[in-house]
Amino acid sequence: MANFIDRRLNSKNKSMVNRQRFFRRHKNQIKRSLADGINNRQVTDLTTGQDVSIARKDLVEPVFRQGDGGTKNRVFTGNDQFAEGDKIPRPKAQGGQGSGSNASDKGQGEDDFVFSISHDEYLNLLFDDLELPNLQKNQLDKLVEYKTVRAGYCAEGVPANIDIVKSLQGSIARRIAMTSSKRRELKACEQELQQVLAKEEPDQQVVAQLQAQIEMLKERIKAVPFIDSFDLHYRNYEKQAVPTSKAVMFCLMDVSGSMVQATKDIAKRFYILLYLFLSRTYQTIDVVYIIHHTQAKEVDEQDFFYSRETGGTIVSSALELMQEIVEERYSSGDWNIYAAQASDGDNWQDDTEKCYELLKNNILPAVRFYAYIEITQDLHKSLWQRYRSLANREGHFAMRRIREIEDIYPVFRDLFKKTPNATTAGVANVKD
């Protein structure tokens, strides 16, 4: 089997094909490195590329060889020092040029392989195999997707689109139309010539005239071109709009006083990942940002990530505002509605039951998927306890807990991982 190696260089003097092959081979190691990088980087640096380190041992090609274990039967030639049945000790390992931590004092070692990935490569790897659960394509508004379909034939086009069969059919039809009268005349002349030649003393002058007429007609028929530009038919293609999806993601973040700066930082990292995932994966999607303490308000992206508001906690205010926005701007019949709520779970005691009723009766029937993320290292708070019974009944309601920064990326991937059956949420409802 022939192997083809693309040695063309891109603008950065690197082979893109070989680079992509390298990514496929070390995909798992690179993903683990990205997850570690998310935990250690600043919030504002999450959108840039990064250096990825792969351990040297993971770059070694796997090979088959004899190991040290097992039972081996060997026959050696004899000499004056050994006899049959003698046991020969295994030779000691030779000291040579090692590598890495096992390098000898005089040898040359190898460090782990470190390389840089671009912004696009970083995001592709970061959100590989993720999608919004239960997304349905049911709208023709805001069309952004097209498919190319056949639309008959046309007289102009590129050579690659010439339809040979259709063109030859046109050529045959044209030649038949242009030569049919001449062929009938030729046939009549040939029959007349045969009749003249059949006589005992044919008139040579008539024979010569008929032969000249036949030659003239043959030349005229032959002069008709086999194919003409008029005969060419090109396959015609048109872009046809296909139904696409309209989706909106509600980001609800608790900014009350119980949310300390470290907790808010975790929530913002989660929402930045969510925003990057949505903007990277879907062309048309709305994101609605809602922050709340005792009162909720819709804010823009800048205020959502950099606002310094704080206060008490009434979670139902955010849910009520979300419900109002859905009723005003995002009809559940036209939009795929998603929501992600991040909180430390602390809430005014009398408000928890109200949140439960709002979710159960108003919000969950309208949304495709709702994720509640509790950010705390302590015991579960009142919201988690009340939401749990709801999550056990509703398949499109998921609950996760984030204890520390290292949990952000695994929780994010768990919530939005692709599932074989795209019509159902593929996540377990409750994971502590």
Tab-separated table of N, CA and C in Angstrom, residues 26-145:
chain	number	residue	atom	x	y	z
A	26	HIS	N	-2.200	12.139	19.342
A	26	HIS	CA	-1.997	12.492	20.746
A	26	HIS	C	-3.178	13.301	21.288
A	27	LYS	N	-4.375	12.981	20.772
A	27	LYS	CA	-5.551	13.771	21.132
A	27	LYS	C	-5.824	13.730	22.635
A	28	ASN	N	-5.765	12.566	23.227
A	28	ASN	CA	-6.096	12.447	24.648
A	28	ASN	C	-5.089	13.198	25.518
A	29	GLN	N	-3.794	13.083	25.168
A	29	GLN	CA	-2.792	13.795	25.957
A	29	GLN	C	-2.977	15.299	25.846
A	30	ILE	N	-3.314	15.771	24.628
A	30	ILE	CA	-3.499	17.213	24.430
A	30	ILE	C	-4.723	17.697	25.201
A	31	LYS	N	-5.789	16.897	25.216
A	31	LYS	CA	-6.991	17.301	25.956
A	31	LYS	C	-6.708	17.394	27.439
A	32	ARG	N	-5.946	16.446	27.967
A	32	ARG	CA	-5.609	16.530	29.384
A	32	ARG	C	-4.781	17.767	29.674
A	33	SER	N	-3.891	18.095	28.761
A	33	SER	CA	-3.070	19.283	28.950
A	33	SER	C	-3.920	20.546	28.893
A	34	LEU	N	-4.942	20.561	27.997
A	34	LEU	CA	-5.842	21.715	27.917
A	34	LEU	C	-6.637	21.873	29.204
A	35	ALA	N	-7.117	20.746	29.747
A	35	ALA	CA	-7.884	20.816	30.997
A	35	ALA	C	-7.026	21.391	32.120
A	36	ASP	N	-5.759	20.974	32.177
A	36	ASP	CA	-4.875	21.536	33.204
A	36	ASP	C	-4.648	23.017	32.952
A	37	GLY	N	-4.532	23.384	31.663
A	37	GLY	CA	-4.291	24.781	31.341
A	37	GLY	C	-5.440	25.680	31.736
A	38	ILE	N	-6.683	25.193	31.585
A	38	ILE	CA	-7.852	25.996	31.968
A	38	ILE	C	-7.824	26.308	33.452
A	39	ASN	N	-7.392	25.358	34.241
A	39	ASN	CA	-7.381	25.567	35.681
A	39	ASN	C	-6.321	26.569	36.114
A	40	ASN	N	-5.243	26.661	35.353
A	40	ASN	CA	-4.124	27.482	35.789
A	40	ASN	C	-4.075	28.853	35.142
A	41	ARG	N	-4.881	29.099	34.130
A	41	ARG	CA	-4.778	30.363	33.407
A	41	ARG	C	-5.749	31.397	33.965
A	42	GLN	N	-5.460	32.635	33.628
A	42	GLN	CA	-6.361	33.703	34.021
A	42	GLN	C	-7.652	33.624	33.204
A	43	VAL	N	-8.716	34.190	33.761
A	43	VAL	CA	-10.005	34.142	33.066
A	43	VAL	C	-9.915	34.798	31.704
A	44	THR	N	-9.199	35.915	31.627
A	44	THR	CA	-9.122	36.649	30.366
A	44	THR	C	-8.224	35.974	29.347
A	45	ASP	N	-7.460	34.961	29.747
A	45	ASP	CA	-6.548	34.288	28.825
A	45	ASP	C	-7.133	33.011	28.257
A	46	LEU	N	-8.381	32.700	28.596
A	46	LEU	CA	-8.943	31.422	28.184
A	46	LEU	C	-9.168	31.340	26.685
A	47	THR	N	-9.206	32.467	26.001
A	47	THR	CA	-9.508	32.447	24.571
A	47	THR	C	-8.267	32.352	23.700
A	48	THR	N	-7.091	32.448	24.261
A	48	THR	CA	-5.878	32.411	23.463
A	48	THR	C	-5.323	31.001	23.400
A	49	GLY	N	-4.370	30.787	22.494
A	49	GLY	CA	-3.717	29.495	22.386
A	49	GLY	C	-2.823	29.254	23.590
A	50	GLN	N	-2.168	28.124	23.589
A	50	GLN	CA	-1.307	27.829	24.729
A	50	GLN	C	-0.254	26.809	24.326
A	51	ASP	N	0.746	26.656	25.182
A	51	ASP	CA	1.761	25.628	24.984
A	51	ASP	C	1.268	24.324	25.582
A	52	VAL	N	1.465	23.243	24.853
A	52	VAL	CA	1.024	21.930	25.293
A	52	VAL	C	2.242	21.052	25.477
A	53	SER	N	2.296	20.365	26.588
A	53	SER	CA	3.423	19.497	26.885
A	53	SER	C	2.967	18.049	26.832
A	54	ILE	N	3.735	17.227	26.126
A	54	ILE	CA	3.448	15.794	26.046
A	54	ILE	C	4.652	15.040	26.579
A	55	ALA	N	4.403	14.154	27.508
A	55	ALA	CA	5.511	13.394	28.109
A	55	ALA	C	6.262	12.605	27.045
A	56	ARG	N	7.557	12.498	27.223
A	56	ARG	CA	8.389	11.821	26.233
A	56	ARG	C	7.963	10.381	26.022
A	57	LYS	N	7.518	9.729	27.104
A	57	LYS	CA	7.139	8.323	26.979
A	57	LYS	C	5.923	8.130	26.084
A	58	ASP	N	5.071	9.185	25.972
A	58	ASP	CA	3.890	9.064	25.129
A	58	ASP	C	4.195	9.253	23.651
A	59	LEU	N	5.397	9.701	23.333
A	59	LEU	CA	5.767	9.907	21.936
A	59	LEU	C	6.462	8.698	21.338
A	60	VAL	N	6.769	7.704	22.159
A	60	VAL	CA	7.496	6.538	21.677
A	60	VAL	C	6.544	5.624	20.927
A	61	GLU	N	6.979	5.162	19.761
A	61	GLU	CA	6.169	4.240	18.985
A	61	GLU	C	6.052	2.907	19.720
A	62	PRO	N	4.852	2.337	19.788
A	62	PRO	CA	4.727	1.006	20.402
A	62	PRO	C	5.370	-0.061	19.525
A	63	VAL	N	6.123	-0.962	20.135
A	63	VAL	CA	6.796	-2.034	19.400
A	63	VAL	C	6.601	-3.340	20.153
A	64	PHE	N	6.677	-4.428	19.435
A	64	PHE	CA	6.637	-5.758	20.044
A	64	PHE	C	8.077	-6.225	20.255
A	65	ARG	N	8.319	-6.741	21.421
A	65	ARG	CA	9.645	-7.266	21.702
A	65	ARG	C	9.539	-8.275	22.827
A	66	GLN	N	10.610	-9.022	23.023
A	66	GLN	CA	10.610	-9.999	24.087
A	66	GLN	C	10.732	-9.299	25.425
A	67	GLY	N	9.861	-9.664	26.319
A	67	GLY	CA	9.932	-9.081	27.643
A	67	GLY	C	10.799	-9.902	28.567
A	68	ASP	N	10.867	-9.455	29.794
A	68	ASP	CA	11.715	-10.154	30.776
A	68	ASP	C	11.007	-11.356	31.392
A	69	GLY	N	9.674	-11.364	31.331
A	69	GLY	CA	8.955	-12.424	32.014
A	69	GLY	C	8.747	-13.634	31.121
A	70	GLY	N	7.983	-14.601	31.612
A	70	GLY	CA	7.646	-15.776	30.843
A	70	GLY	C	8.711	-16.865	30.926
A	71	THR	N	8.405	-18.009	30.371
A	71	THR	CA	9.323	-19.151	30.361
A	71	THR	C	9.831	-19.367	28.948
A	72	LYS	N	11.136	-19.462	28.809
A	72	LYS	CA	11.736	-19.601	27.477
A	72	LYS	C	12.608	-20.845	27.457
A	73	ASN	N	12.518	-21.590	26.415
A	73	ASN	CA	13.369	-22.756	26.218
A	73	ASN	C	14.318	-22.464	25.083
A	74	ARG	N	15.592	-22.514	25.364
A	74	ARG	CA	16.593	-22.185	24.355
A	74	ARG	C	17.644	-23.302	24.297
A	75	VAL	N	18.233	-23.436	23.176
A	75	VAL	CA	19.310	-24.419	22.985
A	75	VAL	C	20.567	-23.651	22.602
A	76	PHE	N	21.603	-23.785	23.429
A	76	PHE	CA	22.854	-23.081	23.168
A	76	PHE	C	23.937	-24.090	22.789
A	77	THR	N	24.877	-23.597	22.071
A	77	THR	CA	26.010	-24.470	21.708
A	77	THR	C	26.869	-24.708	22.950
A	78	GLY	N	27.408	-25.867	23.071
A	78	GLY	CA	28.209	-26.178	24.245
A	78	GLY	C	29.672	-25.770	24.071
A	79	ASN	N	30.390	-25.699	25.172
A	79	ASN	CA	31.829	-25.443	25.127
A	79	ASN	C	32.465	-26.123	26.338
A	80	ASP	N	33.708	-25.786	26.645
A	80	ASP	CA	34.397	-26.459	27.732
A	80	ASP	C	34.025	-25.924	29.102
A	81	GLN	N	33.199	-24.890	29.182
A	81	GLN	CA	32.858	-24.301	30.470
A	81	GLN	C	31.435	-24.670	30.921
A	82	PHE	N	30.554	-24.994	29.987
A	82	PHE	CA	29.170	-25.286	30.346
A	82	PHE	C	28.779	-26.650	29.819
A	83	ALA	N	27.911	-27.284	30.566
A	83	ALA	CA	27.384	-28.587	30.157
A	83	ALA	C	25.856	-28.504	30.139
A	84	GLU	N	25.237	-29.522	29.627
A	84	GLU	CA	23.802	-29.552	29.534
A	84	GLU	C	23.157	-29.425	30.922
A	85	GLY	N	22.150	-28.589	31.057
A	85	GLY	CA	21.465	-28.385	32.336
A	85	GLY	C	22.000	-27.237	33.153
A	86	ASP	N	23.144	-26.655	32.773
A	86	ASP	CA	23.660	-25.499	33.514
A	86	ASP	C	22.721	-24.297	33.323
A	87	LYS	N	22.607	-23.486	34.366
A	87	LYS	CA	21.795	-22.276	34.298
A	87	LYS	C	22.717	-21.078	34.082
A	88	ILE	N	22.396	-20.308	33.076
A	88	ILE	CA	23.231	-19.157	32.712
A	88	ILE	C	22.563	-17.900	33.228
A	89	PRO	N	23.194	-17.141	34.067
A	89	PRO	CA	22.568	-15.917	34.594
A	89	PRO	C	22.344	-14.890	33.482
A	90	ARG	N	21.293	-14.093	33.663
A	90	ARG	CA	20.982	-13.059	32.682
A	90	ARG	C	22.054	-11.976	32.705
A	91	PRO	N	22.522	-11.545	31.565
A	91	PRO	CA	23.550	-10.478	31.561
A	91	PRO	C	23.018	-9.202	32.195
A	92	LYS	N	23.888	-8.527	32.902
A	92	LYS	CA	23.490	-7.262	33.517
A	92	LYS	C	23.282	-6.197	32.452
A	93	ALA	N	22.346	-5.280	32.778
A	93	ALA	CA	22.054	-4.196	31.813
A	93	ALA	C	23.293	-3.345	31.616
A	94	GLN	N	23.555	-3.027	30.361
A	94	GLN	CA	24.716	-2.219	30.021
A	94	GLN	C	24.428	-0.751	30.271
A	95	GLY	N	25.343	-0.069	30.871
A	95	GLY	CA	25.187	1.381	31.056
A	95	GLY	C	25.510	2.117	29.779
A	96	GLY	N	24.633	2.864	29.312
A	96	GLY	CA	24.847	3.594	28.065
A	96	GLY	C	24.244	4.967	28.150
A	97	GLN	N	23.985	5.545	27.028
A	97	GLN	CA	23.390	6.877	26.981
A	97	GLN	C	21.899	6.741	27.205
A	98	GLY	N	21.430	7.195	28.314
A	98	GLY	CA	20.014	7.128	28.607
A	98	GLY	C	19.319	8.373	28.144
A	99	SER	N	18.129	8.571	28.679
A	99	SER	CA	17.365	9.756	28.310
A	99	SER	C	16.472	10.141	29.455
A	100	GLY	N	16.070	11.385	29.489
A	100	GLY	CA	15.183	11.884	30.521
A	100	GLY	C	15.800	11.717	31.896
A	101	SER	N	14.983	11.285	32.870
A	101	SER	CA	15.469	11.153	34.235
A	101	SER	C	16.443	10.001	34.402
A	102	ASN	N	16.474	9.077	33.419
A	102	ASN	CA	17.386	7.942	33.502
A	102	ASN	C	18.685	8.190	32.745
A	103	ALA	N	18.901	9.404	32.327
A	103	ALA	CA	20.102	9.685	31.550
A	103	ALA	C	21.330	9.492	32.411
A	104	SER	N	22.389	8.967	31.793
A	104	SER	CA	23.642	8.786	32.500
A	104	SER	C	24.351	10.128	32.630
A	105	ASP	N	25.392	10.130	33.428
A	105	ASP	CA	26.113	11.378	33.621
A	105	ASP	C	26.737	11.878	32.334
A	106	LYS	N	27.153	10.942	31.477
A	106	LYS	CA	27.832	11.331	30.246
A	106	LYS	C	26.880	11.333	29.049
A	107	GLY	N	25.696	10.781	29.208
A	107	GLY	CA	24.800	10.683	28.066
A	107	GLY	C	23.984	11.943	27.861
A	108	GLN	N	23.194	11.945	26.802
A	108	GLN	CA	22.339	13.066	26.487
A	108	GLN	C	20.885	12.673	26.707
A	109	GLY	N	20.144	13.436	27.447
A	109	GLY	CA	18.760	13.132	27.757
A	109	GLY	C	17.799	13.854	26.835
A	110	GLU	N	16.501	13.585	27.029
A	110	GLU	CA	15.442	14.231	26.251
A	110	GLU	C	14.385	14.763	27.193
A	111	ASP	N	13.990	16.006	26.990
A	111	ASP	CA	12.922	16.589	27.793
A	111	ASP	C	11.583	16.231	27.185
A	112	ASP	N	10.509	16.502	27.932
A	112	ASP	CA	9.174	16.322	27.389
A	112	ASP	C	8.980	17.238	26.182
A	113	PHE	N	8.138	16.796	25.241
A	113	PHE	CA	7.932	17.538	24.001
A	113	PHE	C	6.921	18.657	24.257
A	114	VAL	N	7.293	19.869	23.956
A	114	VAL	CA	6.422	21.020	24.170
A	114	VAL	C	6.203	21.714	22.835
A	115	PHE	N	4.951	22.005	22.504
A	115	PHE	CA	4.663	22.716	21.270
A	115	PHE	C	3.501	23.668	21.519
A	116	SER	N	3.327	24.623	20.626
A	116	SER	CA	2.281	25.638	20.762
A	116	SER	C	1.140	25.330	19.811
A	117	ILE	N	-0.069	25.542	20.276
A	117	ILE	CA	-1.236	25.390	19.410
A	117	ILE	C	-1.873	26.755	19.229
A	118	SER	N	-2.453	26.956	18.068
A	118	SER	CA	-3.044	28.246	17.745
A	118	SER	C	-4.383	28.419	18.447
A	119	HIS	N	-4.932	29.615	18.305
A	119	HIS	CA	-6.237	29.925	18.916
A	119	HIS	C	-7.316	28.994	18.386
A	120	ASP	N	-7.379	28.803	17.056
A	120	ASP	CA	-8.409	27.948	16.471
A	120	ASP	C	-8.222	26.491	16.879
A	121	GLU	N	-6.979	26.021	16.841
A	121	GLU	CA	-6.729	24.643	17.238
A	121	GLU	C	-7.100	24.424	18.701
A	122	TYR	N	-6.814	25.419	19.517
A	122	TYR	CA	-7.133	25.333	20.941
A	122	TYR	C	-8.634	25.172	21.159
A	123	LEU	N	-9.431	26.001	20.464
A	123	LEU	CA	-10.878	25.939	20.641
A	123	LEU	C	-11.463	24.665	20.042
A	124	ASN	N	-10.917	24.216	18.908
A	124	ASN	CA	-11.414	22.971	18.315
A	124	ASN	C	-11.221	21.792	19.255
A	125	LEU	N	-10.056	21.733	19.862
A	125	LEU	CA	-9.792	20.630	20.788
A	125	LEU	C	-10.592	20.777	22.069
A	126	LEU	N	-10.779	22.019	22.475
A	126	LEU	CA	-11.477	22.279	23.738
A	126	LEU	C	-12.926	21.821	23.678
A	127	PHE	N	-13.565	22.033	22.536
A	127	PHE	CA	-14.997	21.753	22.431
A	127	PHE	C	-15.287	20.584	21.504
A	128	ASP	N	-14.329	19.723	21.338
A	128	ASP	CA	-14.534	18.554	20.507
A	128	ASP	C	-15.569	17.640	21.164
A	129	ASP	N	-16.480	17.103	20.361
A	129	ASP	CA	-17.502	16.152	20.832
A	129	ASP	C	-18.480	16.775	21.817
A	130	LEU	N	-18.762	18.068	21.673
A	130	LEU	CA	-19.760	18.709	22.529
A	130	LEU	C	-20.896	19.246	21.662
A	131	GLU	N	-22.080	19.340	22.241
A	131	GLU	CA	-23.228	19.900	21.528
A	131	GLU	C	-24.301	20.265	22.537
A	132	LEU	N	-25.240	21.085	22.099
A	132	LEU	CA	-26.389	21.404	22.939
A	132	LEU	C	-27.363	20.228	22.904
A	133	PRO	N	-27.807	19.748	24.053
A	133	PRO	CA	-28.736	18.605	24.047
A	133	PRO	C	-30.092	19.001	23.492
A	134	ASN	N	-30.728	18.047	22.824
A	134	ASN	CA	-32.128	18.172	22.379
A	134	ASN	C	-32.349	19.312	21.390
A	135	LEU	N	-31.344	19.743	20.685
A	135	LEU	CA	-31.502	20.842	19.737
A	135	LEU	C	-32.334	20.374	18.558
A	136	GLN	N	-33.361	21.137	18.210
A	136	GLN	CA	-34.224	20.774	17.100
A	136	GLN	C	-34.186	21.862	16.047
A	137	LYS	N	-34.101	21.441	14.786
A	137	LYS	CA	-34.106	22.384	13.672
A	137	LYS	C	-35.541	22.531	13.185
A	138	ASN	N	-36.161	23.623	13.555
A	138	ASN	CA	-37.580	23.758	13.246
A	138	ASN	C	-37.945	25.124	12.698
A	139	GLN	N	-36.982	25.932	12.356
A	139	GLN	CA	-37.310	27.275	11.921
A	139	GLN	C	-36.616	27.611	10.614
A	140	LEU	N	-37.247	28.524	9.857
A	140	LEU	CA	-36.625	29.014	8.634
A	140	LEU	C	-36.207	30.461	8.785
A	141	ASP	N	-36.342	30.975	9.968
A	141	ASP	CA	-35.913	32.345	10.218
A	141	ASP	C	-34.414	32.357	10.496
A	142	LYS	N	-33.772	33.467	10.197
A	142	LYS	CA	-32.339	33.614	10.407
A	142	LYS	C	-31.575	32.476	9.728
A	143	LEU	N	-31.855	32.296	8.453
A	143	LEU	CA	-31.217	31.201	7.743
A	143	LEU	C	-29.728	31.416	7.639
A	144	VAL	N	-28.986	30.462	8.007
A	144	VAL	CA	-27.539	30.532	7.853
A	144	VAL	C	-27.003	29.264	7.226
A	145	GLU	N	-27.852	28.278	6.994
A	145	GLU	CA	-27.394	27.024	6.441
A	145	GLU	C	-28.020	26.804	5.071
